[in-house]
Amino acid sequence: MIDLRHLRSLRAIHEKGSLARAADTLCVTQSALSHQIKGLEALLGLDLYMRNSRPLRLTAAGAKVLEAAQRLLPEVEALEEDLSRMAGGQSGRMLIAIECHACFEWLLPVLEGFRTRWPEVEIDIRIGLSFEAIPALQRGLVDLVISSDPVETGDVMFAPLFGYEGLLVAAPGHPLATKPLIEPEDFRDQTLITYPVERGRLDVFTGFLGPAGVEPAELRPVELTAVILLLVASGKGISVLPDWVLRSAARDTNLARRSLGPAGLHRTLFAAHRTEEAGRAYLADFIEAARAWKGGRED
């Protein structure tokens, strides 16, 4: 029986002190406002105002309705404002699932600038290693997936961010550090240090060792990029990392970097999002910012 129009009317009458001033505030005639109040009283079977009182005085029932209006309307109006901003692309939610550890090397700097430009967009990051990221995206559990493995699906778009090369990294004195051509067979007697993820998500296996049927002598999973580089520098094994990681690390280390095979191991990183949300301004801005970063490339 009671709708937002009634609540707004009672609040306006209370704040303005008369029907005439309240009607002006609500952009209705005084007669229309009076009929609206009488109609609500008829529906409720209760008087909201004491008859023939000057100024208008609320009954106990009217006071309860006014109390509800003062409590509920600010929340409703805040919700309307939030939804309006979301519809205009000014606010929203961006829960990001990452299918690679090394992505933090470029993602965090990009997000710092993004947060400045879009302070009303909620940001969260989830490592997409313990769940299937693309199905989670399709179900609305996340809003963006950073991946190098695009799949054909009509409800998900894969926007290319930048290309990168997976490079062998070894200590300067390692036998592979100066080898002209790195081949899969070179890994057979090596300890390969990788991130702790399944092989299907490691470029070195999907694009280099797997097709050649080669297994390294030992796999050593390590969570942090900095620890991988430390172990490699200490001669504890070799690793294959994206070029943007090694480009930034090269300032602090003298680790050797070599391409894999005659053509190199080249991949493209994508930002996947639901097709229906392609027009969201903040998603487009994030994608452009990631592309502008260029994977750490120097102009």
mmCIF file of C-alpha atoms in Angstrom:
data_model
loop_
_atom_site.group_PDB
_atom_site.id
_atom_site.type_symbol
_atom_site.label_atom_id
_atom_site.label_comp_id
_atom_site.label_asym_id
_atom_site.label_seq_id
_atom_site.Cartn_x
_atom_site.Cartn_y
_atom_site.Cartn_z
ATOM 1 C CA MET A 1 0.000 0.000 0.000
ATOM 2 C CA ILE A 2 2.827 2.386 0.793
ATOM 3 C CA ASP A 3 5.222 3.297 -2.003
ATOM 4 C CA LEU A 4 8.187 5.650 -2.276
ATOM 5 C CA ARG A 5 5.968 8.472 -3.550
ATOM 6 C CA HIS A 6 4.032 8.433 -0.255
ATOM 7 C CA LEU A 7 7.203 8.429 1.815
ATOM 8 C CA ARG A 8 8.658 11.323 -0.142
ATOM 9 C CA SER A 9 5.435 13.293 0.236
ATOM 10 C CA LEU A 10 5.318 12.935 4.025
ATOM 11 C CA ARG A 11 8.974 13.837 4.300
ATOM 12 C CA ALA A 12 8.493 16.947 2.157
ATOM 13 C CA ILE A 13 5.459 18.081 4.189
ATOM 14 C CA HIS A 14 7.436 17.605 7.391
ATOM 15 C CA GLU A 15 10.507 19.457 6.098
ATOM 16 C CA LYS A 16 8.598 22.337 4.458
ATOM 17 C CA GLY A 17 5.928 22.723 7.144
ATOM 18 C CA SER A 18 2.931 23.057 4.810
ATOM 19 C CA LEU A 19 1.176 21.345 1.940
ATOM 20 C CA ALA A 20 1.731 24.297 -0.382
ATOM 21 C CA ARG A 21 5.504 24.445 0.065
ATOM 22 C CA ALA A 22 5.807 20.652 -0.067
ATOM 23 C CA ALA A 23 3.797 20.575 -3.324
ATOM 24 C CA ASP A 24 6.174 23.129 -4.862
ATOM 25 C CA THR A 25 9.171 20.996 -3.815
ATOM 26 C CA LEU A 26 7.609 17.857 -5.305
ATOM 27 C CA CYS A 27 6.493 19.677 -8.482
ATOM 28 C CA VAL A 28 2.814 18.753 -7.998
ATOM 29 C CA THR A 29 -0.261 20.818 -7.214
ATOM 30 C CA GLN A 30 -1.387 21.268 -3.638
ATOM 31 C CA SER A 31 -4.670 19.578 -4.522
ATOM 32 C CA ALA A 32 -2.885 16.529 -5.991
ATOM 33 C CA LEU A 33 -0.698 16.205 -2.903
ATOM 34 C CA SER A 34 -3.737 16.458 -0.609
ATOM 35 C CA HIS A 35 -5.566 13.770 -2.579
ATOM 36 C CA GLN A 36 -2.483 11.526 -2.437
ATOM 37 C CA ILE A 37 -2.353 11.747 1.360
ATOM 38 C CA LYS A 38 -6.106 11.153 1.679
ATOM 39 C CA GLY A 39 -5.827 8.167 -0.657
ATOM 40 C CA LEU A 40 -3.096 6.617 1.509
ATOM 41 C CA GLU A 41 -5.161 7.224 4.643
ATOM 42 C CA ALA A 42 -8.073 5.453 3.002
ATOM 43 C CA LEU A 43 -5.895 2.478 2.096
ATOM 44 C CA LEU A 44 -4.465 2.256 5.608
ATOM 45 C CA GLY A 45 -7.722 2.950 7.405
ATOM 46 C CA LEU A 46 -5.818 5.441 9.572
ATOM 47 C CA ASP A 47 -5.457 9.201 9.727
ATOM 48 C CA LEU A 48 -1.921 10.421 9.213
ATOM 49 C CA TYR A 49 -2.616 14.054 10.147
ATOM 50 C CA MET A 50 -4.812 15.545 12.828
ATOM 51 C CA ARG A 51 -7.752 17.246 11.209
ATOM 52 C CA ASN A 52 -8.052 21.055 11.321
ATOM 53 C CA SER A 53 -4.677 21.460 13.041
ATOM 54 C CA ARG A 54 -2.565 24.486 12.159
ATOM 55 C CA PRO A 55 0.262 23.860 11.576
ATOM 56 C CA LEU A 56 -0.188 20.295 10.359
ATOM 57 C CA ARG A 57 0.381 17.766 13.128
ATOM 58 C CA LEU A 58 1.018 14.060 12.595
ATOM 59 C CA THR A 59 -0.964 11.360 14.298
ATOM 60 C CA ALA A 60 0.830 8.419 15.908
ATOM 61 C CA ALA A 61 0.389 6.490 12.640
ATOM 62 C CA GLY A 62 1.693 9.437 10.614
ATOM 63 C CA ALA A 63 4.727 9.716 12.891
ATOM 64 C CA LYS A 64 5.554 6.056 12.260
ATOM 65 C CA VAL A 65 5.324 6.524 8.492
ATOM 66 C CA LEU A 66 7.509 9.656 8.690
ATOM 67 C CA GLU A 67 10.066 7.795 10.806
ATOM 68 C CA ALA A 68 10.210 5.055 8.169
ATOM 69 C CA ALA A 69 10.551 7.660 5.402
ATOM 70 C CA GLN A 70 13.468 9.359 7.141
ATOM 71 C CA ARG A 71 15.180 6.001 7.641
ATOM 72 C CA LEU A 72 14.525 4.373 4.274
ATOM 73 C CA LEU A 73 14.623 7.189 1.728
ATOM 74 C CA PRO A 74 18.324 8.059 2.193
ATOM 75 C CA GLU A 75 19.207 4.403 1.562
ATOM 76 C CA VAL A 76 16.937 4.217 -1.491
ATOM 77 C CA GLU A 77 18.327 7.470 -2.891
ATOM 78 C CA ALA A 78 21.903 6.312 -2.317
ATOM 79 C CA LEU A 79 21.062 3.059 -4.112
ATOM 80 C CA GLU A 80 19.512 4.978 -7.017
ATOM 81 C CA GLU A 81 22.625 7.131 -7.264
ATOM 82 C CA ASP A 82 24.906 4.084 -7.219
ATOM 83 C CA LEU A 83 22.860 2.345 -9.902
ATOM 84 C CA SER A 84 22.824 5.486 -12.009
ATOM 85 C CA ARG A 85 26.612 5.728 -11.779
ATOM 86 C CA MET A 86 26.939 2.047 -12.660
ATOM 87 C CA ALA A 87 24.666 2.529 -15.669
ATOM 88 C CA GLY A 88 26.866 5.416 -16.745
ATOM 89 C CA GLY A 89 30.005 3.312 -16.336
ATOM 90 C CA GLN A 90 31.370 5.444 -13.484
ATOM 91 C CA SER A 91 31.317 2.731 -10.824
ATOM 92 C CA GLY A 92 31.088 -1.035 -10.621
ATOM 93 C CA ARG A 93 33.024 -4.141 -9.691
ATOM 94 C CA MET A 94 36.125 -5.661 -11.251
ATOM 95 C CA LEU A 95 37.104 -8.962 -9.664
ATOM 96 C CA ILE A 96 40.202 -10.151 -11.507
ATOM 97 C CA ALA A 97 41.272 -13.777 -11.801
ATOM 98 C CA ILE A 98 44.910 -14.327 -12.776
ATOM 99 C CA GLU A 99 46.133 -17.517 -14.391
ATOM 100 C CA CYS A 100 49.808 -16.635 -14.055
ATOM 101 C CA HIS A 101 51.999 -15.714 -11.084
ATOM 102 C CA ALA A 102 54.267 -13.490 -13.154
ATOM 103 C CA CYS A 103 51.381 -11.198 -14.136
ATOM 104 C CA PHE A 104 51.771 -9.340 -10.850
ATOM 105 C CA GLU A 105 54.957 -7.803 -12.257
ATOM 106 C CA TRP A 106 52.894 -5.597 -14.596
ATOM 107 C CA LEU A 107 49.358 -5.841 -13.180
ATOM 108 C CA LEU A 108 49.973 -4.038 -9.899
ATOM 109 C CA PRO A 109 51.495 -0.910 -11.493
ATOM 110 C CA VAL A 110 48.632 -0.797 -14.006
ATOM 111 C CA LEU A 111 46.051 -1.114 -11.224
ATOM 112 C CA GLU A 112 47.631 1.708 -9.244
ATOM 113 C CA GLY A 113 46.900 4.131 -12.071
ATOM 114 C CA PHE A 114 43.470 2.565 -12.639
ATOM 115 C CA ARG A 115 42.440 3.123 -9.008
ATOM 116 C CA THR A 116 43.271 6.810 -9.334
ATOM 117 C CA ARG A 117 41.097 7.180 -12.428
ATOM 118 C CA TRP A 118 38.230 4.968 -11.199
ATOM 119 C CA PRO A 119 38.012 5.356 -7.395
ATOM 120 C CA GLU A 120 34.422 4.056 -7.309
ATOM 121 C CA VAL A 121 35.207 0.731 -8.981
ATOM 122 C CA GLU A 122 35.666 -2.109 -6.504
ATOM 123 C CA ILE A 123 38.832 -4.075 -7.296
ATOM 124 C CA ASP A 124 39.818 -7.503 -6.027
ATOM 125 C CA ILE A 125 42.321 -10.076 -7.274
ATOM 126 C CA ARG A 126 41.948 -13.841 -7.158
ATOM 127 C CA ILE A 127 44.610 -16.297 -8.221
ATOM 128 C CA GLY A 128 42.903 -18.498 -10.795
ATOM 129 C CA LEU A 129 44.864 -21.619 -9.965
ATOM 130 C CA SER A 130 42.496 -23.422 -7.603
ATOM 131 C CA PHE A 131 39.412 -22.980 -9.809
ATOM 132 C CA GLU A 132 38.512 -22.800 -13.496
ATOM 133 C CA ALA A 133 38.708 -19.093 -14.260
ATOM 134 C CA ILE A 134 36.689 -18.921 -17.505
ATOM 135 C CA PRO A 135 33.690 -20.876 -16.134
ATOM 136 C CA ALA A 136 33.852 -18.607 -13.072
ATOM 137 C CA LEU A 137 33.748 -15.605 -15.417
ATOM 138 C CA GLN A 138 30.738 -17.021 -17.241
ATOM 139 C CA ARG A 139 28.905 -17.551 -13.919
ATOM 140 C CA GLY A 140 29.624 -13.990 -12.775
ATOM 141 C CA LEU A 141 31.944 -15.010 -9.951
ATOM 142 C CA VAL A 142 34.748 -12.884 -11.438
ATOM 143 C CA ASP A 143 34.658 -10.048 -13.967
ATOM 144 C CA LEU A 144 38.026 -10.251 -15.722
ATOM 145 C CA VAL A 145 40.469 -13.091 -16.391
ATOM 146 C CA ILE A 146 44.112 -12.535 -17.322
ATOM 147 C CA SER A 147 45.100 -15.507 -19.461
ATOM 148 C CA SER A 148 47.317 -16.584 -22.337
ATOM 149 C CA ASP A 149 44.900 -19.366 -23.328
ATOM 150 C CA PRO A 150 41.885 -17.986 -25.249
ATOM 151 C CA VAL A 151 38.969 -20.334 -25.827
ATOM 152 C CA GLU A 152 36.096 -20.186 -28.300
ATOM 153 C CA THR A 153 32.935 -19.135 -26.454
ATOM 154 C CA GLY A 154 30.206 -16.750 -27.521
ATOM 155 C CA ASP A 155 29.623 -15.203 -24.119
ATOM 156 C CA VAL A 156 33.269 -14.311 -23.382
ATOM 157 C CA MET A 157 35.518 -11.878 -25.262
ATOM 158 C CA PHE A 158 39.327 -12.159 -25.236
ATOM 159 C CA ALA A 159 40.950 -8.760 -25.709
ATOM 160 C CA PRO A 160 44.663 -9.040 -26.588
ATOM 161 C CA LEU A 161 46.903 -7.028 -24.273
ATOM 162 C CA PHE A 162 50.460 -7.594 -25.474
ATOM 163 C CA GLY A 163 52.743 -10.271 -26.827
ATOM 164 C CA TYR A 164 55.613 -11.684 -24.846
ATOM 165 C CA GLU A 165 58.414 -14.215 -25.174
ATOM 166 C CA GLY A 166 59.203 -16.964 -22.717
ATOM 167 C CA LEU A 167 62.971 -16.892 -22.153
ATOM 168 C CA LEU A 168 65.378 -19.341 -20.621
ATOM 169 C CA VAL A 169 67.113 -17.781 -17.644
ATOM 170 C CA ALA A 170 70.327 -19.261 -16.242
ATOM 171 C CA ALA A 171 73.291 -18.291 -14.110
ATOM 172 C CA PRO A 172 76.134 -16.670 -16.099
ATOM 173 C CA GLY A 173 78.374 -19.704 -15.665
ATOM 174 C CA HIS A 174 75.727 -22.264 -16.618
ATOM 175 C CA PRO A 175 76.512 -24.371 -19.747
ATOM 176 C CA LEU A 176 73.319 -23.133 -21.433
ATOM 177 C CA ALA A 177 74.105 -19.469 -20.802
ATOM 178 C CA THR A 178 76.150 -19.137 -23.997
ATOM 179 C CA LYS A 179 74.673 -21.940 -26.102
ATOM 180 C CA PRO A 180 73.720 -20.505 -29.535
ATOM 181 C CA LEU A 181 70.466 -22.481 -29.843
ATOM 182 C CA ILE A 182 68.434 -23.805 -26.921
ATOM 183 C CA GLU A 183 66.682 -27.067 -27.789
ATOM 184 C CA PRO A 184 64.213 -29.187 -25.805
ATOM 185 C CA GLU A 185 66.881 -31.880 -25.323
ATOM 186 C CA ASP A 186 68.929 -29.356 -23.319
ATOM 187 C CA PHE A 187 66.387 -29.666 -20.505
ATOM 188 C CA ARG A 188 66.704 -33.448 -19.989
ATOM 189 C CA ASP A 189 69.482 -33.218 -17.416
ATOM 190 C CA GLN A 190 68.357 -29.942 -15.818
ATOM 191 C CA THR A 191 66.415 -28.903 -12.734
ATOM 192 C CA LEU A 192 63.599 -26.721 -14.032
ATOM 193 C CA ILE A 193 62.298 -24.175 -11.537
ATOM 194 C CA THR A 194 58.668 -23.240 -12.224
ATOM 195 C CA TYR A 195 55.671 -21.698 -10.548
ATOM 196 C CA PRO A 196 53.566 -24.258 -8.641
ATOM 197 C CA VAL A 197 50.876 -24.706 -11.313
ATOM 198 C CA GLU A 198 49.768 -27.566 -13.511
ATOM 199 C CA ARG A 199 51.787 -28.148 -16.670
ATOM 200 C CA GLY A 200 48.915 -27.139 -18.906
ATOM 201 C CA ARG A 201 49.385 -23.572 -17.692
ATOM 202 C CA LEU A 202 53.158 -23.408 -18.155
ATOM 203 C CA ASP A 203 54.289 -22.157 -21.560
ATOM 204 C CA VAL A 204 57.547 -24.076 -21.401
ATOM 205 C CA PHE A 205 55.619 -27.363 -21.374
ATOM 206 C CA THR A 206 52.720 -26.479 -23.691
ATOM 207 C CA GLY A 207 54.826 -24.746 -26.334
ATOM 208 C CA PHE A 208 58.316 -26.253 -26.080
ATOM 209 C CA LEU A 209 58.958 -29.402 -24.060
ATOM 210 C CA GLY A 210 55.571 -31.102 -24.477
ATOM 211 C CA PRO A 211 55.541 -31.210 -28.290
ATOM 212 C CA ALA A 212 59.098 -32.642 -28.228
ATOM 213 C CA GLY A 213 58.241 -35.246 -25.581
ATOM 214 C CA VAL A 214 61.056 -34.053 -23.303
ATOM 215 C CA GLU A 215 61.036 -34.204 -19.501
ATOM 216 C CA PRO A 216 63.493 -32.239 -17.344
ATOM 217 C CA ALA A 217 65.495 -34.228 -14.813
ATOM 218 C CA GLU A 218 63.708 -32.511 -11.931
ATOM 219 C CA LEU A 219 60.906 -30.000 -11.389
ATOM 220 C CA ARG A 220 61.175 -27.566 -8.504
ATOM 221 C CA PRO A 221 58.024 -25.507 -7.864
ATOM 222 C CA VAL A 222 58.561 -22.080 -6.303
ATOM 223 C CA GLU A 223 55.860 -19.553 -5.486
ATOM 224 C CA LEU A 224 57.685 -16.223 -5.776
ATOM 225 C CA THR A 225 59.427 -14.772 -8.830
ATOM 226 C CA ALA A 226 62.154 -13.207 -6.695
ATOM 227 C CA VAL A 227 62.971 -16.595 -5.150
ATOM 228 C CA ILE A 228 63.071 -18.252 -8.596
ATOM 229 C CA LEU A 229 65.613 -15.671 -9.760
ATOM 230 C CA LEU A 230 67.665 -16.117 -6.589
ATOM 231 C CA LEU A 231 67.791 -19.900 -7.020
ATOM 232 C CA VAL A 232 68.746 -19.569 -10.680
ATOM 233 C CA ALA A 233 71.501 -17.085 -9.819
ATOM 234 C CA SER A 234 72.773 -19.548 -7.206
ATOM 235 C CA GLY A 235 73.060 -22.322 -9.793
ATOM 236 C CA LYS A 236 70.203 -24.403 -8.356
ATOM 237 C CA GLY A 237 68.511 -24.805 -11.723
ATOM 238 C CA ILE A 238 67.170 -22.973 -14.758
ATOM 239 C CA SER A 239 63.813 -21.388 -15.418
ATOM 240 C CA VAL A 240 61.663 -20.054 -18.243
ATOM 241 C CA LEU A 241 59.995 -16.722 -17.518
ATOM 242 C CA PRO A 242 58.181 -14.017 -19.516
ATOM 243 C CA ASP A 243 60.436 -11.381 -20.973
ATOM 244 C CA TRP A 244 58.830 -8.582 -18.923
ATOM 245 C CA VAL A 245 59.931 -10.278 -15.686
ATOM 246 C CA LEU A 246 63.503 -10.642 -16.861
ATOM 247 C CA ARG A 247 63.604 -7.155 -18.316
ATOM 248 C CA SER A 248 62.929 -5.615 -14.931
ATOM 249 C CA ALA A 249 65.206 -8.096 -13.145
ATOM 250 C CA ALA A 250 68.105 -7.415 -15.506
ATOM 251 C CA ARG A 251 68.794 -4.139 -13.706
ATOM 252 C CA ASP A 252 69.739 -6.023 -10.562
ATOM 253 C CA THR A 253 71.242 -9.275 -11.856
ATOM 254 C CA ASN A 254 73.565 -10.511 -14.578
ATOM 255 C CA LEU A 255 71.483 -13.596 -15.354
ATOM 256 C CA ALA A 256 71.764 -14.994 -18.870
ATOM 257 C CA ARG A 257 68.647 -14.942 -21.055
ATOM 258 C CA ARG A 258 68.212 -17.117 -24.118
ATOM 259 C CA SER A 259 65.386 -17.662 -26.606
ATOM 260 C CA LEU A 260 63.943 -21.168 -26.878
ATOM 261 C CA GLY A 261 64.342 -22.810 -30.234
ATOM 262 C CA PRO A 262 65.016 -21.068 -33.551
ATOM 263 C CA ALA A 263 61.750 -19.086 -33.478
ATOM 264 C CA GLY A 264 61.465 -18.410 -29.758
ATOM 265 C CA LEU A 265 58.509 -19.173 -27.481
ATOM 266 C CA HIS A 266 56.050 -16.362 -28.219
ATOM 267 C CA ARG A 267 52.606 -15.985 -26.633
ATOM 268 C CA THR A 268 49.960 -13.295 -26.238
ATOM 269 C CA LEU A 269 48.378 -12.225 -22.982
ATOM 270 C CA PHE A 270 44.614 -11.577 -23.007
ATOM 271 C CA ALA A 271 42.028 -9.925 -20.790
ATOM 272 C CA ALA A 272 38.822 -11.979 -20.929
ATOM 273 C CA HIS A 273 35.477 -10.477 -19.935
ATOM 274 C CA ARG A 274 31.813 -11.214 -20.512
ATOM 275 C CA THR A 275 30.646 -10.156 -23.979
ATOM 276 C CA GLU A 276 27.617 -8.351 -22.551
ATOM 277 C CA GLU A 277 29.929 -6.011 -20.599
ATOM 278 C CA ALA A 278 32.086 -4.959 -23.536
ATOM 279 C CA GLY A 279 30.751 -1.407 -23.319
ATOM 280 C CA ARG A 280 31.769 -0.769 -19.716
ATOM 281 C CA ALA A 281 34.049 2.261 -19.740
ATOM 282 C CA TYR A 282 36.249 1.152 -16.853
ATOM 283 C CA LEU A 283 36.891 -2.260 -18.428
ATOM 284 C CA ALA A 284 37.931 -0.586 -21.672
ATOM 285 C CA ASP A 285 40.201 1.780 -19.729
ATOM 286 C CA PHE A 286 41.903 -1.100 -17.907
ATOM 287 C CA ILE A 287 42.543 -2.917 -21.188
ATOM 288 C CA GLU A 288 44.017 0.202 -22.796
ATOM 289 C CA ALA A 289 46.204 0.862 -19.743
ATOM 290 C CA ALA A 290 47.542 -2.711 -19.859
ATOM 291 C CA ARG A 291 48.286 -2.371 -23.574
ATOM 292 C CA ALA A 292 50.037 0.958 -22.991
ATOM 293 C CA TRP A 293 52.282 -0.668 -20.409
ATOM 294 C CA LYS A 294 53.563 -2.828 -23.296
ATOM 295 C CA GLY A 295 54.659 -5.651 -21.065
ATOM 296 C CA GLY A 296 57.575 -3.607 -19.789
ATOM 297 C CA ARG A 297 58.900 -2.817 -23.259
ATOM 298 C CA GLU A 298 60.967 0.269 -23.662
ATOM 299 C CA ASP A 299 60.023 2.672 -26.453
#
